[in-house]
XYZ file of C-alpha atoms in Angstrom:
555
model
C 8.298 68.615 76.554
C 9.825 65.110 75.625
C 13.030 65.012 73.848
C 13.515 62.709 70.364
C 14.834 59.434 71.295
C 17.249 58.764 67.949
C 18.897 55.399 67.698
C 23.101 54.832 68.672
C 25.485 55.664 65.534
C 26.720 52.800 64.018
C 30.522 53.557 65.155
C 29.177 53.332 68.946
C 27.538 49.968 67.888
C 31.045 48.601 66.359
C 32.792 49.239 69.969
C 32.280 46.166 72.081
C 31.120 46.737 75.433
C 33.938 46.779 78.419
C 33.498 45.592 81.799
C 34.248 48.399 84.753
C 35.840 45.897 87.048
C 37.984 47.528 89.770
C 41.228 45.717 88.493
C 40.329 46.521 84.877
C 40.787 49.543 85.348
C 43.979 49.690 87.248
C 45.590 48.157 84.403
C 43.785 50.376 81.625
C 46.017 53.219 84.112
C 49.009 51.571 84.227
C 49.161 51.349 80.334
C 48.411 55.097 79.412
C 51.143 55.677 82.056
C 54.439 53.344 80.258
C 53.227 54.875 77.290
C 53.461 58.223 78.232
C 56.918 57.770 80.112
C 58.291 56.031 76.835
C 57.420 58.890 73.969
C 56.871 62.399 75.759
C 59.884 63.975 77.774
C 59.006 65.946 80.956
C 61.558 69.276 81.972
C 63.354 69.268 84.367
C 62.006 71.944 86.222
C 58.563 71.072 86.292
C 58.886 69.581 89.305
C 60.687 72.357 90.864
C 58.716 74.683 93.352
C 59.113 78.118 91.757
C 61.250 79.593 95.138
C 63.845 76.985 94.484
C 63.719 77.933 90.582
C 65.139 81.681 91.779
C 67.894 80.386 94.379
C 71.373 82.163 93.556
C 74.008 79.516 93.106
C 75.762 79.356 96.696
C 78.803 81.413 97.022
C 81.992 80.398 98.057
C 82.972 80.569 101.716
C 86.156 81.879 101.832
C 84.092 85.097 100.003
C 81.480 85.228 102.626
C 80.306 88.755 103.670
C 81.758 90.536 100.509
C 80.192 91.412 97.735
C 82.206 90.349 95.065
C 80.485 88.834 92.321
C 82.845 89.984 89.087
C 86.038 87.686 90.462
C 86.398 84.257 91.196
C 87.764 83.489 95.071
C 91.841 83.414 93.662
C 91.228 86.735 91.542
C 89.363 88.211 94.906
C 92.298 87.285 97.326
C 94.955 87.771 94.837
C 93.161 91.380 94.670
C 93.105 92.095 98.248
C 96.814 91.318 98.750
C 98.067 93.339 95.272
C 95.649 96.884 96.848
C 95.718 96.021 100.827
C 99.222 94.420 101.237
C 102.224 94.399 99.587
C 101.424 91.217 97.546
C 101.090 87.778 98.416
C 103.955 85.431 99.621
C 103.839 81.862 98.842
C 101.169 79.948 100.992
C 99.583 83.417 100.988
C 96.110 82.325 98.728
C 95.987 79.010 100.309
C 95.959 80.928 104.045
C 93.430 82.966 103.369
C 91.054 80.666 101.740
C 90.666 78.712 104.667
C 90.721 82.086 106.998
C 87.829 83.377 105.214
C 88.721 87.069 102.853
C 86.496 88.997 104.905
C 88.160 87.940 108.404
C 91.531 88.998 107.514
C 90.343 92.259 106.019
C 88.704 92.338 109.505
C 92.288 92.203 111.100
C 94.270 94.267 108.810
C 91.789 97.018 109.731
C 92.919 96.169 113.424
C 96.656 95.895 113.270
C 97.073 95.894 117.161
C 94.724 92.722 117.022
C 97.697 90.667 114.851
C 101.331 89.328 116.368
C 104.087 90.935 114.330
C 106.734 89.769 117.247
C 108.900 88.477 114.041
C 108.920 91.344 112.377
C 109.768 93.691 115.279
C 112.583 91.101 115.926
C 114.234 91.981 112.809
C 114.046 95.859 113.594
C 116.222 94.966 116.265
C 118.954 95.685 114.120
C 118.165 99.133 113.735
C 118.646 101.458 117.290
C 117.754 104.603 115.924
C 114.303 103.612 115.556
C 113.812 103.611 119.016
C 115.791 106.245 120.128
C 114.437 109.902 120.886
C 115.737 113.070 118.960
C 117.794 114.306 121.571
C 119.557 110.929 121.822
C 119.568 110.887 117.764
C 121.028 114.925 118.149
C 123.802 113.400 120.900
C 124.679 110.325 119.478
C 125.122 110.858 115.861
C 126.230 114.638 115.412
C 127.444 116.765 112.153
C 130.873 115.724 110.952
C 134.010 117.492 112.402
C 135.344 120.858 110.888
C 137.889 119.743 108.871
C 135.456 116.695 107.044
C 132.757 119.324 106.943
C 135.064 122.067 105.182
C 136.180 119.111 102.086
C 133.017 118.307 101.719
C 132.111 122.304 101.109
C 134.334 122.345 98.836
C 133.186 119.625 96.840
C 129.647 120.911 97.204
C 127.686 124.227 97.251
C 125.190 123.780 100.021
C 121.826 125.394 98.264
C 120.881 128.561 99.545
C 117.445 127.457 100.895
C 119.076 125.047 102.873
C 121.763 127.936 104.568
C 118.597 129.707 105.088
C 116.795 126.824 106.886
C 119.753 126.138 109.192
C 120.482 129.662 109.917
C 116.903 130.091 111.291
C 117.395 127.072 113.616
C 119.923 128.745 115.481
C 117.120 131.948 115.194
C 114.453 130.691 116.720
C 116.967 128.831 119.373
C 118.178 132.262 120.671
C 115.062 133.906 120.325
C 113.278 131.752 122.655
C 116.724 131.448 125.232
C 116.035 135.332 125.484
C 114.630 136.288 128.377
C 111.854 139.552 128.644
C 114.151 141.298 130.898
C 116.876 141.266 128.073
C 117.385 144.843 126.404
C 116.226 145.951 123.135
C 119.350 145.634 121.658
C 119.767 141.355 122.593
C 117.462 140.748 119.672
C 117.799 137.732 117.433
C 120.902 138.218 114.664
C 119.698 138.339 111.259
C 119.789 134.726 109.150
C 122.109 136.407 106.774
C 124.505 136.849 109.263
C 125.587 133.270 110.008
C 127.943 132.375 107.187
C 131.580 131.574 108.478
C 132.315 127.708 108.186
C 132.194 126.677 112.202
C 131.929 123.699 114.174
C 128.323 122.374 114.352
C 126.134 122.987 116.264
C 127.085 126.480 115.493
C 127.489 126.388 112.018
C 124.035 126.927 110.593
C 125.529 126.383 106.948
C 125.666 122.913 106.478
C 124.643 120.889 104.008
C 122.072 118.268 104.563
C 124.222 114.764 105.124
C 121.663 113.238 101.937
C 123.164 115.308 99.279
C 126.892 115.723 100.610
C 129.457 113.330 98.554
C 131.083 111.036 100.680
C 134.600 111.009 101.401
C 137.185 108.437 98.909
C 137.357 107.582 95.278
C 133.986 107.916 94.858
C 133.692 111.430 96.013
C 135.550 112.795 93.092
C 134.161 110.516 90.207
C 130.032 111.833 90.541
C 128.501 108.875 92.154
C 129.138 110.877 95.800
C 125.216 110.851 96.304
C 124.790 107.606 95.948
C 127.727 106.447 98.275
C 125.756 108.298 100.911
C 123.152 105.384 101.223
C 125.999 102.849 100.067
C 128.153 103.483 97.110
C 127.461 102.759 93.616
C 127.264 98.895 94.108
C 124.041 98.062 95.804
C 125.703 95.116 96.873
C 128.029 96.941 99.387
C 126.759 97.251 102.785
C 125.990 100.730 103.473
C 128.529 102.880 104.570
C 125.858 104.315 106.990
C 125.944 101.026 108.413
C 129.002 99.327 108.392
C 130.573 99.420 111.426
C 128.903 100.940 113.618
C 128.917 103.937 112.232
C 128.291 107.413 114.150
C 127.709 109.628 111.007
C 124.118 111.068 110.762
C 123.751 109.349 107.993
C 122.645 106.577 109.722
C 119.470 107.990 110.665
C 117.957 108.371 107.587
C 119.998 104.910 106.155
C 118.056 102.860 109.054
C 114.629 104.200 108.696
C 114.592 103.595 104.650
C 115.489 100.038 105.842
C 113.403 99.668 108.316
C 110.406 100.536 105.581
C 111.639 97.968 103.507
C 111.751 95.384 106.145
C 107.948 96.440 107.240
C 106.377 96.008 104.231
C 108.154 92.549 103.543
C 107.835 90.339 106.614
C 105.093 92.507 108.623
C 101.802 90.839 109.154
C 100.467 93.974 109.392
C 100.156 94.780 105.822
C 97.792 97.228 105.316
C 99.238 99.451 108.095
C 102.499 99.432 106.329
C 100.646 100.747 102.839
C 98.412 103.443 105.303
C 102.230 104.354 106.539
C 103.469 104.712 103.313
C 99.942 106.627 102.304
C 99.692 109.124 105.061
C 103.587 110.482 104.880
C 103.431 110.883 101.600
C 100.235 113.352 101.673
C 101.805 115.576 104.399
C 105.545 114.596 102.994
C 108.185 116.133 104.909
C 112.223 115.886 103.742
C 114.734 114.675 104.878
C 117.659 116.582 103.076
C 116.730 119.909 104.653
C 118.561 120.380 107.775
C 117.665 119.087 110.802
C 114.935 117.190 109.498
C 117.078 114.149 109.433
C 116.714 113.726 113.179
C 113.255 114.548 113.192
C 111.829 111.777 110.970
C 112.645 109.205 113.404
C 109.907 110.414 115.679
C 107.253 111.675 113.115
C 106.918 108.391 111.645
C 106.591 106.441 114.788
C 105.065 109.125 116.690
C 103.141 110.727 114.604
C 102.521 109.132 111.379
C 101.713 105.032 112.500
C 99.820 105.785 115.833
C 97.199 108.335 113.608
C 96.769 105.932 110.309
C 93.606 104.239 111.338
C 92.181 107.359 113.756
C 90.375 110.751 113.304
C 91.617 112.898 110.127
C 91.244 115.833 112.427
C 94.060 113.983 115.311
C 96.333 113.407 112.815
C 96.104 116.687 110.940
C 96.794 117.978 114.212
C 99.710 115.931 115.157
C 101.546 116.803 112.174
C 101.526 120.515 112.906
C 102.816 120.090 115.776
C 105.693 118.133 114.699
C 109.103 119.682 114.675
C 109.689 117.661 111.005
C 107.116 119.450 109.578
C 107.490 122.808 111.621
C 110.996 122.787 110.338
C 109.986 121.694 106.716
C 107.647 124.086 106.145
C 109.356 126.769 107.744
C 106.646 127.343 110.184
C 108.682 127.643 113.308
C 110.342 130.680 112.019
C 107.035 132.317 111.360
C 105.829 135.202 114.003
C 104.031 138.397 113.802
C 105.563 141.079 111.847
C 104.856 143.572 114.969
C 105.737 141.208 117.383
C 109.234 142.270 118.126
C 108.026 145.982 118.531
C 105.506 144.828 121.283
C 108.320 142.797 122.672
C 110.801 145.949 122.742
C 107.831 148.159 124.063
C 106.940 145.832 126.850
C 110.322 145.884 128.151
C 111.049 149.383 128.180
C 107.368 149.440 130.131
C 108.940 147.297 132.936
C 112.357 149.003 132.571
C 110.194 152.159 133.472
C 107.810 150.644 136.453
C 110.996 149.374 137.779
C 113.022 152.490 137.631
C 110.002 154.472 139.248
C 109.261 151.984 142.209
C 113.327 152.969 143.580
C 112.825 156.713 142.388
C 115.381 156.810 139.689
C 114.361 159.286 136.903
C 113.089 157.862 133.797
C 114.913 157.449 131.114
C 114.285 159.367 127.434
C 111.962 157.980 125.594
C 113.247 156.763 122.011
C 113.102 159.239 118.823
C 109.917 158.432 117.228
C 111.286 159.492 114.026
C 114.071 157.276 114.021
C 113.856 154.016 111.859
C 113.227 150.413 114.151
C 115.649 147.782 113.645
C 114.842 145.516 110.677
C 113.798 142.459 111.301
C 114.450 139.425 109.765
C 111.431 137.796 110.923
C 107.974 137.732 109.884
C 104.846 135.825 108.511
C 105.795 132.913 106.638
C 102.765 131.209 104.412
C 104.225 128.064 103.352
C 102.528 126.023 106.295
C 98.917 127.550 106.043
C 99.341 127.592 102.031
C 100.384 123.435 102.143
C 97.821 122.816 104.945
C 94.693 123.559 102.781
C 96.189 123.181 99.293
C 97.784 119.566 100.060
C 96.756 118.143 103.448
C 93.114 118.830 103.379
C 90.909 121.219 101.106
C 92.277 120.239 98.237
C 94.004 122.670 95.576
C 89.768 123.169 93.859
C 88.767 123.399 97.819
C 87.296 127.431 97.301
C 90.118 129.238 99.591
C 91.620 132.307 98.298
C 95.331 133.838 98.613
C 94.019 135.601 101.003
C 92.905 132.685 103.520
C 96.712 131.771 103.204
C 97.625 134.860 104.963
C 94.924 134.446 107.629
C 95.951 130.856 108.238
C 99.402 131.824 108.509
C 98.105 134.597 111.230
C 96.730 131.821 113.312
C 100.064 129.484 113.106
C 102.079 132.259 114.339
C 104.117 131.759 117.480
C 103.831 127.380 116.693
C 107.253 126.684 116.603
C 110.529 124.470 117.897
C 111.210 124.227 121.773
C 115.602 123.810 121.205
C 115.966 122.904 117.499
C 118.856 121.406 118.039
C 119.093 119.868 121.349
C 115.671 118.329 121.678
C 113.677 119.753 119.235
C 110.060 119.715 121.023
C 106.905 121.412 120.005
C 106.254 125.003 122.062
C 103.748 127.771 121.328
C 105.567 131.124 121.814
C 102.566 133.597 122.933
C 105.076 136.494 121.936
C 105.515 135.674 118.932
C 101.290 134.943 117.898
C 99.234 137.536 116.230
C 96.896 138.112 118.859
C 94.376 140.269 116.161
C 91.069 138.894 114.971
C 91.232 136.516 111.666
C 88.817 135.353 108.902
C 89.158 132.295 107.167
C 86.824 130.955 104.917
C 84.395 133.159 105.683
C 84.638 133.091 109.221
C 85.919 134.393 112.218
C 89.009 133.190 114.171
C 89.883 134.648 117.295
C 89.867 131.967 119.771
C 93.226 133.379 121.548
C 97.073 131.641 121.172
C 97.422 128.484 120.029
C 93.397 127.927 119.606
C 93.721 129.766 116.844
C 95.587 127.249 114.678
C 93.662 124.463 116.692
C 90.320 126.436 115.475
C 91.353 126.861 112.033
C 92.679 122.707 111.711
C 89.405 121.539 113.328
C 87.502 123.644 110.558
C 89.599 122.515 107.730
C 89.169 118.924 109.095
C 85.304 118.903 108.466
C 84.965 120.818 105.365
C 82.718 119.197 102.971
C 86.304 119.720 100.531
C 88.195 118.076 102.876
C 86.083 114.823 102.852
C 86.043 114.808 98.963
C 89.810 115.585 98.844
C 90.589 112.725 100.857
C 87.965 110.065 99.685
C 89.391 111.031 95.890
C 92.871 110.149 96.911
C 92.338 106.752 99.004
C 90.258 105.847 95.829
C 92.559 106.802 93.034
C 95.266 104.666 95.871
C 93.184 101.481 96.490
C 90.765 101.469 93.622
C 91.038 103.124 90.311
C 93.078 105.823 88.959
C 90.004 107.092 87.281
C 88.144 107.285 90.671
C 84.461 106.407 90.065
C 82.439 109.384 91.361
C 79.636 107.425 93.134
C 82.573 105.214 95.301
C 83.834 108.540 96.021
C 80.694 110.201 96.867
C 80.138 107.136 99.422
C 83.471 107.509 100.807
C 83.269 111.613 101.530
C 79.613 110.731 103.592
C 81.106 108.204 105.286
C 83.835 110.625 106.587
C 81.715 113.451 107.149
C 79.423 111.306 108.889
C 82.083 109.541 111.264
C 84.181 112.765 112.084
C 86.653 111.578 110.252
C 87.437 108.743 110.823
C 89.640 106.531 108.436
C 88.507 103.139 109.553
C 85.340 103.999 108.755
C 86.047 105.177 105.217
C 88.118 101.987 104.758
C 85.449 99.904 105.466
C 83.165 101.774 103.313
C 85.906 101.421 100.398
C 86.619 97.795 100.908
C 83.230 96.433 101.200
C 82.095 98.575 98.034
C 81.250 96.372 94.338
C 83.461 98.668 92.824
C 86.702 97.686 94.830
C 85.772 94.650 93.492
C 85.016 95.065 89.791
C 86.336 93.325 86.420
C 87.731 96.703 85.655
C 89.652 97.456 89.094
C 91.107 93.802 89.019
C 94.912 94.415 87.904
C 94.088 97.751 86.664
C 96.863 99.770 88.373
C 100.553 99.829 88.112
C 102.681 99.202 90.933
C 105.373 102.151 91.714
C 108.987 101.194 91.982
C 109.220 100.402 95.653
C 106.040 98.418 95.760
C 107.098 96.482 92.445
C 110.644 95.714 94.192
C 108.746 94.524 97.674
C 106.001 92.196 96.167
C 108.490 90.188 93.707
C 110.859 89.937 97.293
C 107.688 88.360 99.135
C 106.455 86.143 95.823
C 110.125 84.558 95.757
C 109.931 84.066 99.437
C 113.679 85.407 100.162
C 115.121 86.705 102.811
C 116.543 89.726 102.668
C 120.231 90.539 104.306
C 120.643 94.602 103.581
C 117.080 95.764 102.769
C 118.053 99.261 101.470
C 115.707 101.044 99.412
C 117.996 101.856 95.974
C 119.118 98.344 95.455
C 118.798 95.098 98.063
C 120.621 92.228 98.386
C 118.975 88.337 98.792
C 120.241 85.554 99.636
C 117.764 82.100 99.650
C 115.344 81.510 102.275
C 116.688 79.180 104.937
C 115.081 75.803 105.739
């Protein structure tokens, strides 16, 4: 088949022929090419490989390893020193920028890793805080007669405070009483003790924190407040000044000593846990004794436990005379325990008088009514123990796990209330009988008992909400976002407990981070008063919690 040859178009036969030459060509290029470059405008991306297209815009160091994304690096350190410290101090931001955020979160988690030699210098000031309660008991004891006597008369001790004292000097005799004692040696009744005497045997004083102080002042209503100082907070405290003996001191150095912590310490967010931890199992110090007991539960019990095992210091706390005395606990016992006590001595009494062949003696009347007792199951520990410390008051117990709880606390109690005051489990005085708590059965034997029900309470799915709730609502929000918390309660369940673990989880969490945590909480009074003393940089000469005086920063 042969195809029609037709002849060129005319338009083809207007174009004049071109020459292919090699450098003909290269310049036909180079021409399309200026043209191009002068009247069509390329993006900027199109030269971009697409992985470099999705590339994040690099963060800034001294945020590395957080994931903060909301806040720029001042709002995210500015942050962390408002919720994990005290606030910042000048040179604060500019530290840790150059540190890096997430290495001094690192360190505050660690306190024993940072030098605080500075602050412990200033503590120096303060020898109560180092000395044991004995020593505090010895060297700074109740007021003479005649002092104590005005002061009654100026001021009705309340009657839950006679109570509390009275029951020191209880439980003191009770456990100086020896098994070979008769039946008739037993403890007097509280109500008993009520003749003004010289302390220690006067068991109705009034706590030193709400007695009026002696003077002007003591007749004019501002007594209370001359107790930490007098009505100028400009006056050095009377407490202090010199060198005083009064019990008062006690309490009057460790207030100071929290201010001075949480000013100059390096060791921020231990200070803040300190603060955290006694106030969830809050003891006080106006009620008796408990004024030389604080000494020791916040160094020995409250700062050594703040980064550790919920479960340790749970534990620790019950076995603290401050909170045995607080709560009452010491005085509680089993409400047949005296009878078992009478009966087992009149059992020996009658083995003895057999083995020399004397003839028994007659038996008590059955009919004839015991001897009251003014001791007997007290619920205010096991009630506070899973309603505040760890359950949570929505935690599922009943009234009636307060009873059993109580049960297994019986016979924890004071060792010498008021010569010593150490911990001491008092078999005598423990209901020995089976008990159910939540369901399940406690009857371990003595103290395991209470040790049984704490390590249950400890790792209750309640427990683990309860506390994640409150170190959010602290740290975070005071709307506590459920997820965070959720996180938090896994992480402490998971870990046994363990607060540096649930920290962590909390710190390195978006939402500690957020728009909408950022300045969203309201500093209480004492932190308000600390963080404007460490913006200003001044030092402070009487750091007393009602009212401080300044004076400027040397050098």
């Amino acid at each position: 088949m042969r195809l029609e040859e037709r002849p060129a178009s005319s338009f083809f036969q207007r174009i004049p022929a071109i020459s292919a030459t090699p450098r003909s060509f290269l310049a036909a290029i180079l021409s399309v090419t200026c043209v191009l470059s002068l009247t069509v405008e390329l993006p900027a991306s199109a030269g971009i490989p697409a992985a470099a297209k999705e590339k994040k815009p690099k963060a800034d160091p001294a945020l590395k390893g957080l994931p903060i994304t909301e806040l720029s690096p001042d709002e995210a350190i500015l942050h962390a020193l408002n919720r994990l410290a005290y606030g910042p101090r000048p040179g604060d931001v500019e530290r840790l920028r150059q540190m890096g955020l997430a290495k001094w979160i690192e360190q505050q988690l660690n306190p024993n890793s940072i030098d605080d030699k500075a602050m412990e210098a200033r503590l120096q000031d303060y020898p109560t805080l180092r000395m044991s309660t004995a020593k505090l008991i010895d060297e700074y004891p109740q007021p003479k007669q005649a002092e104590k006597q005005a002061q009654q008369v100026q001021a009705q001790p309340r009657q839950e405070r006679r109570r509390s004292d009275a029951a020191a000097t209880v439980v003191e005799k009770d456990t100086q009483n020896a098994p070979e004692q008769p039946a008739n040696s037993e403890a007097p009744a509280m109500t008993s003790v009520s003749a003004p005497q010289p302390w220690p045997d006067n068991p109705s004083a009034a706590a030193p924190m709400k007695q009026p102080a002696q003077g002007k002042a003591a007749t004019n209503g501002t007594g209370r407040r001359d107790v930490l100082g007098g009505g100028d907070p400009n006056n050095v405290p009377r407490a202090i000044a010199d060198d005083s003996k009064r019990p008062q001191r006690v309490v009057a150095e460790l207030g100071m000593a929290k201010v001075t912590r949480a000013i100059y310490s390096e060791r921020q967010l231990q200070q803040v846990m300190n603060d955290f931890w006694f106030n969830h199992f809050n003891v006080f110090a106006g009620k008796g004794e408990d004024r030389y007991y604080l000494t020791s539960y916040e160094r020995d019990v409250i700062q050594p436990h703040a980064f550790g095992k919920f479960k340790d210091l749970v534990t620790a706390t019950a076995k603290s005379p401050a909170m045995l005395f607080y709560l009452d606990n010491f005085l509680s016992v089993d409400a047949r325990a005296a009878q078992r006590q009478v009966a087992e001595r009149a059992m020996r009494q009658q083995r003895r008088r057999g083995e020399f062949g004397w003839p028994p003696r007659p038996r008590a009347n059955p009919q004839q009514p015991a001897k009251k007792n003014d001791r007997g199951l007290n619920e205010n520990y096991g009630r506070e123990l899973m309603e505040l410390h760890t359950l949570g008051v929505d935690g599922g117990y009943t009234q009636k796990d307060v009873t059993e709880v109580a049960r297994c606390f019986t016979g924890w109690t004071i060792d010498k209330p008021r010569q010593y005051a150490d911990f001491k489990f008092d078999d005598r005085l423990h209901d020995p009988d089976t008990k159910i708590v939540l369901g399940k059965k406690i009857h371990a034997g003595g103290m395991k008992d209470g040790e049984q029900v704490i390590d249950m309470l400890a790792h209750h799915p309640s427990t683990a909400k309860f506390i994640s709730t409150k170190l959010v609502r602290r740290f975070v929000s005071d709307n506590p976002p459920p997820a965070l918390v959720s996180r938090l309660a896994e992480t402490f369940q998971s870990s046994d407990g363990d607060i540096h673990a649930v920290l962590k989880t909390m710190i390195w969490s978006p939402e500690f981070w957020s728009r909408e945590s950022y300045r969203a909480k309201i500093k209480t009074p004492f932190e308000l008063v600390v963080s404007s003393v460490r913006a200003l940089g001044t030092d402070v000469a009487t750091p007393m919690q009602p009212g401080m005086r300044t004076r400027p920063k040397r050098g």
